[in-house]
Coordinates of C-alpha atoms and ligand atoms in Angstrom, one line a residue:
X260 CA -11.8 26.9 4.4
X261 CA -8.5 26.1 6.3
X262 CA -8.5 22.9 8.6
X263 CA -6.0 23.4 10.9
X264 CA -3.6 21.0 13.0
X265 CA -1.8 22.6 15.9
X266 CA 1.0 20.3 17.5
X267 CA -1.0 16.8 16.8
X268 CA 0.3 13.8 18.9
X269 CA -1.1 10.5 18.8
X270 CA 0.6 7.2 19.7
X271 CA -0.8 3.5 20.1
X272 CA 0.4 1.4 22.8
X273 CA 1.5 -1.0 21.1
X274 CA 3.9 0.7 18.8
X275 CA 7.3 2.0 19.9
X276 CA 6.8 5.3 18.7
X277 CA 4.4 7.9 18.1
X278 CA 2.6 7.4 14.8
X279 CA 2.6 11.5 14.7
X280 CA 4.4 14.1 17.1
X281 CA 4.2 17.5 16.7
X282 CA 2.0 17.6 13.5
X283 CA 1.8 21.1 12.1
X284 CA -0.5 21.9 9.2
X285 CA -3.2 24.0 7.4
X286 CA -5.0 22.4 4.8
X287 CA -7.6 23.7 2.3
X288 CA -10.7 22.9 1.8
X289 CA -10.6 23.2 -1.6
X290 CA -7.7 21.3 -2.7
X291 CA -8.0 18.1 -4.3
X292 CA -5.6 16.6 -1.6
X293 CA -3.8 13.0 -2.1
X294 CA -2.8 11.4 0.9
X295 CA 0.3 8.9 0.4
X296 CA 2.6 7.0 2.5
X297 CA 4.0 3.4 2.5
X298 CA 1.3 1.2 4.6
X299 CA 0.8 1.8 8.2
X300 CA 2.6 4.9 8.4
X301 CA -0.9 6.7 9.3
X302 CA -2.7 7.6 6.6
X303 CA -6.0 5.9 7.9
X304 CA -5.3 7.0 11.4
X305 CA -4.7 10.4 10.6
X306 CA -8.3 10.4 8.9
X307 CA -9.9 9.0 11.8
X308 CA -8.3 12.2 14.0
X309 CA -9.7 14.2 11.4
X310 CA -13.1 12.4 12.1
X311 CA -12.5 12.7 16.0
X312 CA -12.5 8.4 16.3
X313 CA -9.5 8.6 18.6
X314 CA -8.3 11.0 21.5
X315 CA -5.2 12.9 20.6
X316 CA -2.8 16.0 21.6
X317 CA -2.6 19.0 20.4
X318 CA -5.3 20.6 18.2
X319 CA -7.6 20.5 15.2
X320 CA -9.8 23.1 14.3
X321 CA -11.8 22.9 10.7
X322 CA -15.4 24.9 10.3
X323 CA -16.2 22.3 7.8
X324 CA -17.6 19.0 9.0
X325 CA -16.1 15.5 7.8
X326 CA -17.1 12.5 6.1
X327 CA -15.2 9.5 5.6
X328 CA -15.4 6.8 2.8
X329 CA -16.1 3.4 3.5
X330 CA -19.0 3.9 5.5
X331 CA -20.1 1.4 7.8
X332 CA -23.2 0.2 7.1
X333 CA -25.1 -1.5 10.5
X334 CA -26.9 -3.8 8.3
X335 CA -25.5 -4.5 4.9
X336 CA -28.6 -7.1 4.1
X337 CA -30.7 -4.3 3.5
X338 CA -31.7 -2.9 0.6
X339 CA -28.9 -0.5 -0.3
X340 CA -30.6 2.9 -0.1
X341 CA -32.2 1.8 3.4
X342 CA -28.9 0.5 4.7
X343 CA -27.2 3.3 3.4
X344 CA -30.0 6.0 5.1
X345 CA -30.1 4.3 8.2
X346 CA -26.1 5.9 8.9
X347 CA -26.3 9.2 6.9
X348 CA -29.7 10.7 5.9
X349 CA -30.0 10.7 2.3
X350 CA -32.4 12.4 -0.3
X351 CA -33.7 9.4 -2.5
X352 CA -33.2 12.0 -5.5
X353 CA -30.2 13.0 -4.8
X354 CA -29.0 9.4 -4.3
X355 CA -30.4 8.6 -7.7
X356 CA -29.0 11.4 -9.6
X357 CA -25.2 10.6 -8.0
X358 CA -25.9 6.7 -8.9
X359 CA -26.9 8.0 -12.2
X360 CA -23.5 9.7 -12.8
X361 CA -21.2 6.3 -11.7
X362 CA -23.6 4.4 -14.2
X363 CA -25.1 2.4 -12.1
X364 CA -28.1 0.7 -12.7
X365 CA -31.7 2.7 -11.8
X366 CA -32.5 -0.4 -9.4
X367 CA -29.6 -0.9 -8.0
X368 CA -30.4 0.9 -4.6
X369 CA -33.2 -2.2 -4.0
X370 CA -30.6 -4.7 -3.9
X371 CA -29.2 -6.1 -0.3
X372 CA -26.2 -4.1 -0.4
X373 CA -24.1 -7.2 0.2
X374 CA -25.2 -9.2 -2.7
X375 CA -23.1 -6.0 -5.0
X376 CA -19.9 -7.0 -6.0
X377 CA -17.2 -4.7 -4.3
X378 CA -16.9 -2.7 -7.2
X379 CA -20.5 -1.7 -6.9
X380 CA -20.3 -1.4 -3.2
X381 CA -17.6 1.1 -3.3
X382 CA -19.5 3.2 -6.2
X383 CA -23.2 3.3 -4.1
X384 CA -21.0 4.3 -0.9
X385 CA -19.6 6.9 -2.9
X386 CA -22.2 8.5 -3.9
X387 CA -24.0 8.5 -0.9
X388 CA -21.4 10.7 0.2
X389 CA -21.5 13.0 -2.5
X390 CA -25.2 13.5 -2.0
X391 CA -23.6 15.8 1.2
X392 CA -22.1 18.8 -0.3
X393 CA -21.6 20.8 3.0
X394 CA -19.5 18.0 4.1
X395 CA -15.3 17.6 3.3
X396 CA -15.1 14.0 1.5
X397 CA -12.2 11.9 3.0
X398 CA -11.6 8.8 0.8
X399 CA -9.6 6.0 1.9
X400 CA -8.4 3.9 -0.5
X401 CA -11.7 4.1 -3.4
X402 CA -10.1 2.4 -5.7
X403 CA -9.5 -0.8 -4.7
X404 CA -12.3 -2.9 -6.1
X405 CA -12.8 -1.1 -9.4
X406 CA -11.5 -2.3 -12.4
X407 CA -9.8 0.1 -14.9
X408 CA -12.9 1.2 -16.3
X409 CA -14.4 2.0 -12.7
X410 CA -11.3 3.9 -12.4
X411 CA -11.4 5.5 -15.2
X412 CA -14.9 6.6 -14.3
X413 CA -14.2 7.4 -10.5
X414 CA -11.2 10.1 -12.0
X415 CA -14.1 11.7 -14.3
X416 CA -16.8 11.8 -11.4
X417 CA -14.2 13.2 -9.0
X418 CA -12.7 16.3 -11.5
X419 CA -16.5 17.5 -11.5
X420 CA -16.2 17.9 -7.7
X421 CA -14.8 20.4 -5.3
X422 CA -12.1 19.7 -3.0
X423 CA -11.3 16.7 -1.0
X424 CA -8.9 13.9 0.2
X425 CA -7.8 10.9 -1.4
X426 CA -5.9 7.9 -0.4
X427 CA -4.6 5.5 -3.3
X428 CA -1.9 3.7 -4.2
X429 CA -2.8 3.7 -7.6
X430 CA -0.4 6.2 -9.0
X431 CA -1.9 7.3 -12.3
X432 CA -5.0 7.3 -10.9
X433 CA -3.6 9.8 -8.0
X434 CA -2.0 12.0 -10.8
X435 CA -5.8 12.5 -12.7
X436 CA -7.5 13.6 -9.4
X437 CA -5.2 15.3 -7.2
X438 CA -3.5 18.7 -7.3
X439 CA -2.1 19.1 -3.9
X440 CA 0.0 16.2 -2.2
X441 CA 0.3 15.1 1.9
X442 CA 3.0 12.8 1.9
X443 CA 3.9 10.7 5.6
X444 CA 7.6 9.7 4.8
X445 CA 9.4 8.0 7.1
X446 CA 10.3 10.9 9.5
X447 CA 7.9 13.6 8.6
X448 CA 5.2 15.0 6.6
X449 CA 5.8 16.9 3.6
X450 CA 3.0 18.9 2.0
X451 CA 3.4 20.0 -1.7
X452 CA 1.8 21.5 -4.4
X453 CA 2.0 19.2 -7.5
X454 CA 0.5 15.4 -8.4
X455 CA 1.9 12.7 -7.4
X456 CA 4.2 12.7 -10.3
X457 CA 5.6 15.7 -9.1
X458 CA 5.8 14.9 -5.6
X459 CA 7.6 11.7 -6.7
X460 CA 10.0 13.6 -8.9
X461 CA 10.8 16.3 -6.3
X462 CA 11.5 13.2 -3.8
X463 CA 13.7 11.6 -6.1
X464 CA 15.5 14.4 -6.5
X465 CA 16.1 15.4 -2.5
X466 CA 16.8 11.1 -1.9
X467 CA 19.5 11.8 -4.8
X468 CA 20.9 14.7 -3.0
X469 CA 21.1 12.9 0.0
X470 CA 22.9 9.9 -1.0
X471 CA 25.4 11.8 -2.5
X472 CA 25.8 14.0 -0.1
X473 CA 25.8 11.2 2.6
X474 CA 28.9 9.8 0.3
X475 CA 30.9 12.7 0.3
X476 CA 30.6 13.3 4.0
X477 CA 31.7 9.8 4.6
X478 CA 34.8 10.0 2.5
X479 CA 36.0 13.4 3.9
X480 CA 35.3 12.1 7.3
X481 CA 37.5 9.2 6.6
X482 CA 40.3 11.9 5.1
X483 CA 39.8 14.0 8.1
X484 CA 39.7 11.5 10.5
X485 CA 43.2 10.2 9.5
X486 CA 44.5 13.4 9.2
X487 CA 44.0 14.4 12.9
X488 CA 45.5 10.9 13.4
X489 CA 48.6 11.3 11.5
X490 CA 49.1 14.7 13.2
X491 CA 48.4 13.2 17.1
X492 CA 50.6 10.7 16.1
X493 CA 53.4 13.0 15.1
X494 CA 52.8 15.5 18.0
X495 CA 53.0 12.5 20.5
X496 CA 56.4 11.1 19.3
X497 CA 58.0 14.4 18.5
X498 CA 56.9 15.4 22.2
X499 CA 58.2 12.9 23.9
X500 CA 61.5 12.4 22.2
X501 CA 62.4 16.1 22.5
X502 CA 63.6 18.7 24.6
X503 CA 64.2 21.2 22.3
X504 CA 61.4 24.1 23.2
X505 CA 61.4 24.8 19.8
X506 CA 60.0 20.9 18.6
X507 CA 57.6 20.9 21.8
X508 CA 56.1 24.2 20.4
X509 CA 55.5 22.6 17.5
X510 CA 54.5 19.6 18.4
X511 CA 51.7 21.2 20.6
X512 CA 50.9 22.7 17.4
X513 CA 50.4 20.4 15.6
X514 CA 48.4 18.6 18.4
X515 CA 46.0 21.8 18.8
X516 CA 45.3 20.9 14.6
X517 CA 44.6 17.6 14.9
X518 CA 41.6 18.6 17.9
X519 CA 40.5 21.2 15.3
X520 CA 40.3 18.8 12.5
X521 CA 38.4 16.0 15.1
X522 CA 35.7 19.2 15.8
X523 CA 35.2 19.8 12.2
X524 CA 35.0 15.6 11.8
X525 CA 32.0 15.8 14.8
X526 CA 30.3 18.5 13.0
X527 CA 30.1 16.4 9.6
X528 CA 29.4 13.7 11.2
X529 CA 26.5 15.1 13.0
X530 CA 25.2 17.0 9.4
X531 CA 25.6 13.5 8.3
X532 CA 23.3 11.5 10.8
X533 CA 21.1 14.1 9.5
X534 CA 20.5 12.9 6.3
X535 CA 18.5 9.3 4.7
X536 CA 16.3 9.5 7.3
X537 CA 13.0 9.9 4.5
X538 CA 14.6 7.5 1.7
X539 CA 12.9 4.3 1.6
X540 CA 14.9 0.9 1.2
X541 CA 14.1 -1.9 -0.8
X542 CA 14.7 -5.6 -1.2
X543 CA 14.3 -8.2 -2.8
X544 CA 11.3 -10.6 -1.5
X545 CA 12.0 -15.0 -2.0
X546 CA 9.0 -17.7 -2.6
X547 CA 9.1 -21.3 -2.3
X548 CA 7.3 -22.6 -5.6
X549 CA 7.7 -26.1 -6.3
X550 CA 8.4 -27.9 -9.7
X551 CA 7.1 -31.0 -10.4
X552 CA 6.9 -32.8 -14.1
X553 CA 3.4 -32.3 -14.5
X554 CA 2.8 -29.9 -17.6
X555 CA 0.3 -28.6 -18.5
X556 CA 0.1 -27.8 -14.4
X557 CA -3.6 -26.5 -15.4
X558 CA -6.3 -28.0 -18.7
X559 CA -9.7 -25.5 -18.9
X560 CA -12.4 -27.2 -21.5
X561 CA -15.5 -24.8 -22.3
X562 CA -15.6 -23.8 -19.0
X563 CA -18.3 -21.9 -17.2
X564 CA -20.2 -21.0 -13.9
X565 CA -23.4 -20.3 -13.4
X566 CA -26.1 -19.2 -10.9
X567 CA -29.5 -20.0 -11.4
X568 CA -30.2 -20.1 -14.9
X569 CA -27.7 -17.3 -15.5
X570 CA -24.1 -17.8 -16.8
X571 CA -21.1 -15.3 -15.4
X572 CA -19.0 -15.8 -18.4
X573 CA -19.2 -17.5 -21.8
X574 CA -17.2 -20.8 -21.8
X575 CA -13.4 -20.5 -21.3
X576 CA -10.6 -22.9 -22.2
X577 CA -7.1 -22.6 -21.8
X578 CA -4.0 -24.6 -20.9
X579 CA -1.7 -23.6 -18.1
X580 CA 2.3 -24.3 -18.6
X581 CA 4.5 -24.6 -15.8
X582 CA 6.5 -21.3 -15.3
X583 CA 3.6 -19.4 -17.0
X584 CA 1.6 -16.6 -15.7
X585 CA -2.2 -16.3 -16.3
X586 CA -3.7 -12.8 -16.1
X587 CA -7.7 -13.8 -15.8
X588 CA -9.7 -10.2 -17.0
X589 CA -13.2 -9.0 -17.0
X590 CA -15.3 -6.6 -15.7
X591 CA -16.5 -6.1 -12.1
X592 CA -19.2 -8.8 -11.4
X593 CA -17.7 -11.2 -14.4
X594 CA -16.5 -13.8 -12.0
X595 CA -13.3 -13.5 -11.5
X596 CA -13.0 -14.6 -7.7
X597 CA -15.5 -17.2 -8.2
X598 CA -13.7 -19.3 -10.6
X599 CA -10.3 -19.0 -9.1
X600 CA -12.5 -20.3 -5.8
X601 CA -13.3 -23.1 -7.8
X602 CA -10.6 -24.1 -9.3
X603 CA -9.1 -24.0 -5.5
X604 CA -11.9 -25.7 -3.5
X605 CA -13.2 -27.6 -7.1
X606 CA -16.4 -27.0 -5.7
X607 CA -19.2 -24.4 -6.5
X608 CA -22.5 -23.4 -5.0
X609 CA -23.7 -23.2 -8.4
X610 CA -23.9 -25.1 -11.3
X611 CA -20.3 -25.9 -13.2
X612 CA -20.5 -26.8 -17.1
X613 CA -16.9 -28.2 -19.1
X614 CA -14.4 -29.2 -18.1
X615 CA -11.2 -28.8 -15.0
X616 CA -8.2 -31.1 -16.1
X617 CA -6.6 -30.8 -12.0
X618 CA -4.3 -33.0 -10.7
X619 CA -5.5 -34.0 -7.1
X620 CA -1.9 -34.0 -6.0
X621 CA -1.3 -30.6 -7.4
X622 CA -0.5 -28.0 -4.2
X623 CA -2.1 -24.8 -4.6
X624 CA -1.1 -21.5 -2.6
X625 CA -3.8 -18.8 -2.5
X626 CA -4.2 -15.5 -2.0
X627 CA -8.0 -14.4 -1.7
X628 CA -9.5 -10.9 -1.8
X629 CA -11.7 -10.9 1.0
X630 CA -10.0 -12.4 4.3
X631 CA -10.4 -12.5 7.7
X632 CA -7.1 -13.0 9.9
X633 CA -7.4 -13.1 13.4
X634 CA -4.5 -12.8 16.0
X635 CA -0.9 -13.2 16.5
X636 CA 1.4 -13.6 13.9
X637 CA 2.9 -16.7 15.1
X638 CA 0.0 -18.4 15.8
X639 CA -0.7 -17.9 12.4
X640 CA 2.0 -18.9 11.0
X641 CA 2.1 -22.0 12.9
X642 CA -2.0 -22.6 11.9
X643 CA -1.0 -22.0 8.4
X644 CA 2.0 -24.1 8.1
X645 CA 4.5 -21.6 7.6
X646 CA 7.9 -21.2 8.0
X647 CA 7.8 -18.3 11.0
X648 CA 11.2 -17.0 10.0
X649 CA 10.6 -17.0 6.5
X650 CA 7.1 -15.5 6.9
X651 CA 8.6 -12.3 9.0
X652 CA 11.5 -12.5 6.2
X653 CA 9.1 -10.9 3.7
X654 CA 6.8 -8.9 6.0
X655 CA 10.1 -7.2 6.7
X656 CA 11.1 -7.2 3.1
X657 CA 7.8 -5.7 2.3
X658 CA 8.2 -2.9 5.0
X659 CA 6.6 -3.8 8.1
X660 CA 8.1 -2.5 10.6
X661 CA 9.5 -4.6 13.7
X662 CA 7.2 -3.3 16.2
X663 CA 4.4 -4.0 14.1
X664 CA 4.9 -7.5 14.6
X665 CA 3.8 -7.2 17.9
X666 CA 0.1 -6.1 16.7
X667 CA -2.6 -8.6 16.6
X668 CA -3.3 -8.9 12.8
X669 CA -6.8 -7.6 13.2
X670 CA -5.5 -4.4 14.4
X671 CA -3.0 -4.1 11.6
X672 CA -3.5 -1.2 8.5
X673 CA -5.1 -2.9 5.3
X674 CA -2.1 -2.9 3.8
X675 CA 0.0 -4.7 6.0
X676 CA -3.2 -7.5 6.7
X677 CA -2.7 -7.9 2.8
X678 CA 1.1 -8.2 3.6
X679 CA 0.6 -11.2 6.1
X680 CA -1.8 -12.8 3.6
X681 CA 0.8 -12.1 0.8
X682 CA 4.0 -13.3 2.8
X683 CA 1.4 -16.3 3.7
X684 CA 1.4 -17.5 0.0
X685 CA 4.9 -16.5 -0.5
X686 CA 5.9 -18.8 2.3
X687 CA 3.7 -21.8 0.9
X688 CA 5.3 -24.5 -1.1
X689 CA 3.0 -24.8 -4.3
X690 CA 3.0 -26.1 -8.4
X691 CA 0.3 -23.6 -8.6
X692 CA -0.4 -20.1 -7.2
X693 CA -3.9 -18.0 -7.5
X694 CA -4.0 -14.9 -6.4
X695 CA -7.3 -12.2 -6.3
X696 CA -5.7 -8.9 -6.8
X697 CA -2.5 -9.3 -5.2
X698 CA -1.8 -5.6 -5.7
X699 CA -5.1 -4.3 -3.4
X700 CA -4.2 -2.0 -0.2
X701 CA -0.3 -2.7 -0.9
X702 CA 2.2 0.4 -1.4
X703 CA 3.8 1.4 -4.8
X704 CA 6.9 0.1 -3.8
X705 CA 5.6 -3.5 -2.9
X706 CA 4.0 -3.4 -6.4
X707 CA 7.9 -3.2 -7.8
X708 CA 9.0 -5.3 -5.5
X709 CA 6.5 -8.3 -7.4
X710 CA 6.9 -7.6 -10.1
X711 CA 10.6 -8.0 -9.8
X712 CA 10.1 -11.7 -7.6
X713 CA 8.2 -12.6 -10.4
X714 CA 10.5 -12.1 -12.8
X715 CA 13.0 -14.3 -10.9
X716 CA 10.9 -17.0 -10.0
X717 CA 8.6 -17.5 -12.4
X718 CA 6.2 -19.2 -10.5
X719 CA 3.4 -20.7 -12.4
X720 CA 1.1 -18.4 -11.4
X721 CA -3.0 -17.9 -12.1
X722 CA -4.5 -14.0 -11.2
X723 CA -6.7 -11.1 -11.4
X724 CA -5.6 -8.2 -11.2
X725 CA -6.8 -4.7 -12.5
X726 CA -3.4 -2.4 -12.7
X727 CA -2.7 -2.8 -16.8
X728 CA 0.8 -1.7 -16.3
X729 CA 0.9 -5.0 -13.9
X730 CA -0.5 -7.0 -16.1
X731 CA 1.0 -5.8 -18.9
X732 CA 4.7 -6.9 -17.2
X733 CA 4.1 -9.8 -15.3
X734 CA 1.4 -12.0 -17.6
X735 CA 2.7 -14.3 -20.3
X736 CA -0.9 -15.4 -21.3
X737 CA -4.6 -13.5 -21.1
X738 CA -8.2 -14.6 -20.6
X739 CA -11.0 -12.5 -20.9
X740 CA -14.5 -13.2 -18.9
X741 CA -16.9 -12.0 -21.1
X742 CA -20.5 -11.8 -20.0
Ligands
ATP918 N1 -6.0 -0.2 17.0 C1 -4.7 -0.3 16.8 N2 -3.9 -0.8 17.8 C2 -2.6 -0.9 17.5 N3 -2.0 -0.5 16.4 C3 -2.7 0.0 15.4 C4 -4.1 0.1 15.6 N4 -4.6 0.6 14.5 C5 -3.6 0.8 13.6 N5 -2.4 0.4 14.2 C6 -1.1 0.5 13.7 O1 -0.8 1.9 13.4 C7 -0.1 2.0 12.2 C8 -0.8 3.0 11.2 O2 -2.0 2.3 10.7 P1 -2.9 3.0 9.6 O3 -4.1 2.1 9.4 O4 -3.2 4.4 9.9 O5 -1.9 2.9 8.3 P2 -2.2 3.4 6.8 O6 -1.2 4.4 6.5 O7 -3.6 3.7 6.6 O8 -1.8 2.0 6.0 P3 -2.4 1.3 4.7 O9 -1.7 1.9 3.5 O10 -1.9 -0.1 4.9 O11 -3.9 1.4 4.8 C9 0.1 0.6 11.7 O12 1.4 0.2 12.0 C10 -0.9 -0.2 12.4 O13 -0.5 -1.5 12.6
MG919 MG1 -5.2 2.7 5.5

């Protein structure tokens, strides 16, 4: 089944230029569709218009209905299957049977929904959705609280389904699940056939073109150019020192070249403004870590945390070295987040056995998963203690665009909220950083972009992250939660 979109315009006021003009495309129902774009170029917004959320130009036609992933649930205390059914009827069977295939546990839809860890939350959402099969699925952005494993097990759920449309930023998870590819580049959308892999070569290939091709125009423009000078020059001098017809003839000659040689330096020039306009630049991004003399920054003894009578994790010990970075792994519910909460706040609303060896001096930056920014950027800059010019340094680095700065930050794409909580930490003097998945909701080319800081500065540095490429680049030292 086609879904159609016939000259699409949407703008929002507070950006400088339409988010889309003049979109033009038929899609398939049938294709396994990844949608992918640096953040806030659209990608959310464009499934909302799908969804008929905002008013837009132009039209879109589709005989298929649409349903988007994350649902909003009204009351996420309930009971999952009744918070769930309350905002999309759903056959208990059905539910169970789609539960079933995520491996999830049987009584699983009892729980409140918002006692689930994130990775759970996003599985039970899913397959609510599922349970529709008339419906075309959008997903935006599944992937972000599943570990490798839920990854893993998301790619295997998804190949046994029909079409649909993805948005990741996880690249080899794009390249299991997709066959078709919507990419919003700078300047345009691009549709091809392919995975992401092959989108990213084809693009690599055309920004290679381009950048050589911008080179050559520039130096022939600079031959031309001085060319048609030379031969104005010439023309002038030899025109007005002589009144021999025969010299004036030639000199207007010779004048009449030089304007033909300026026409064909316009027309390069104007095939040359033509090109770059869909390559992506990239710098580098700058953190302020302190060093002090205190080594180990970090001492861990049989550590644990626990809930009731139940541990999350069997004791952990490890020291932490300045300039060293700390991967902390485990599975989704392990507690992760909860120990880099306390070794931040050195408090716990449950019980804490071993021992924390942590200085009281010791500055810590972090970076949490689940945050809730409010307003302008300056204001929270200034609440935060930041340095303002610094801050919108690295949102810049990290490709926000100007006029973005202008959006209150709870208007702002998930990606670029994650990029003011990011440059936030970046911006904080600290001994000791902790970040929860610093790589959720940000683009592929922020993910470089890290890795490559963190090379520089090596910041002693304490984190969770699921990506095993990222891990396996950035983290000089492992430790497993294990249940
Ligand atoms: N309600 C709003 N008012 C003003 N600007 C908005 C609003 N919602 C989104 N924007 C802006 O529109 C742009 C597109 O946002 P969108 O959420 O569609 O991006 P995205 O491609 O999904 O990004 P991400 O990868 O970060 O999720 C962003 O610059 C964002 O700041
Ligand atoms: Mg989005």
């Amino acid at each position: 089944m086609p879904i159609t979109l016939k000259d699409v315009q949407f703008s929002f006021d507070e950006l400088e230029k339409p988010l889309f003009e003049q979109v033009n495309l038929v899609l398939d129902t049938q294709w396994r569709l990844g949608l992918v774009g640096r953040n806030g170029r659209g990608k959310t917004t464009l499934l909302k218009l799908l969804m008929n959320d905002y008013a837009y130009s132009g039209t879109i036609s589709s005989t298929t209905a649409f349903r988007y992933f994350p649902q909003k649930l009204l009351h996420p205390d309930w009971p999952v299957y009744t918070a769930i059914d309350e905002v999309m009827p759903i056959e208990q069977w059905k539910f169970e049977r789609e539960c079933q295939l995520l491996q999830l546990e049987k009584d699983i839809i009892w729980q409140p929904f918002e006692q689930l860890s994130g990775g759970e939350q996003t599985k039970v959402l899913l397959a609510a959705l599922f349970c529709d099969e008339a419906s075309y699925i959008l997903l935006d952005e599944p992937t972000n609280h599943l570990d490798a494993q839920g990854r893993a097990l998301l790619a295997t759920y998804l190949k046994t389904k029909k079409g649909y449309l993805i948005v990741s930023h996880d690249r080899h998870f794009l390249d299991e699940v997709i066959d078709h590819v919507l990419a919003i580049e700078r300047s345009q959308l691009v549709l091809y056939k392919g995975n992401f892999s092959t989108y990213r070569q084809q693009k690599a290939h055309q920004d290679h073109y381009e950048l050589a091709q911008n080179e050559r125009l520039k130096a022939e423009i600079h031959r031309l150019d001085r060319t048609a000078k030379e031969k104005a020059q010439w023309a002038a001098s030899k025109e007005a020192s002589s009144h021999d017809a025969q010299v004036r003839a030639d000199a207007a000659r010779m004048m009449k070249r030089s304007k033909a040689i300026e026409k064909r330096v316009a027309a390069q020039v104007t095939e040359k403004t033509k090109l770059l306009h869909n390559i992506e630049s990239v710098s580098d991004l700058t953190m302020n870590c302190l060093v002090r003399h205190r080594n180990p920054v970090l001492r861990v003894k049989n550590l644990t945390l626990s809930y009731g009578d139940v541990s999350l994790f069997q004791p952990i010990s490890f020291e932490l070295y300045q300039g060293e970075q700390l991967a902390i792994t485990g599975a989704n519910g392990s507690g992760k987040t909860a120990l880099l909460a306390y070794l931040f706040t050195k408090k716990s609303d449950g019980e804490v056995t071993g021992e924390v060896l942590i200085s009281p001096q010791l500055t810590m930056s972090m970076v949490k998963q689940q945050y809730e920014y409010v307003g302008t950027l300056k204001a929270f800059a200034a609440e935060q203690k930041i340095d303002y010019t610094h801050f919108l340094t690295n949102l810049r680095v990290l490709g926000m665009e100007r006029d973005v700065f202008n959006v209150p930050i709870e208007r702002m794409s998930a990606g670029q909220k994650k990029k003011v909580a990011f440059a936030k930490s970046l911006g904080q003097p600290a001994e000791l950083y902790l970040w929860d998945e610093p790589l959720n909701y940000l683009d592929i080319w922020n993910q470089q972009q890290i890795e490559k800081m963190l090379r520089h500065y090596k910041p002693t540095l304490l984190f969770v992250e699921h990506d095993p490429q990222f891990i396996d680049s950035v983290a000089t030292k492992i430790v497993e939660l294990k249940r």
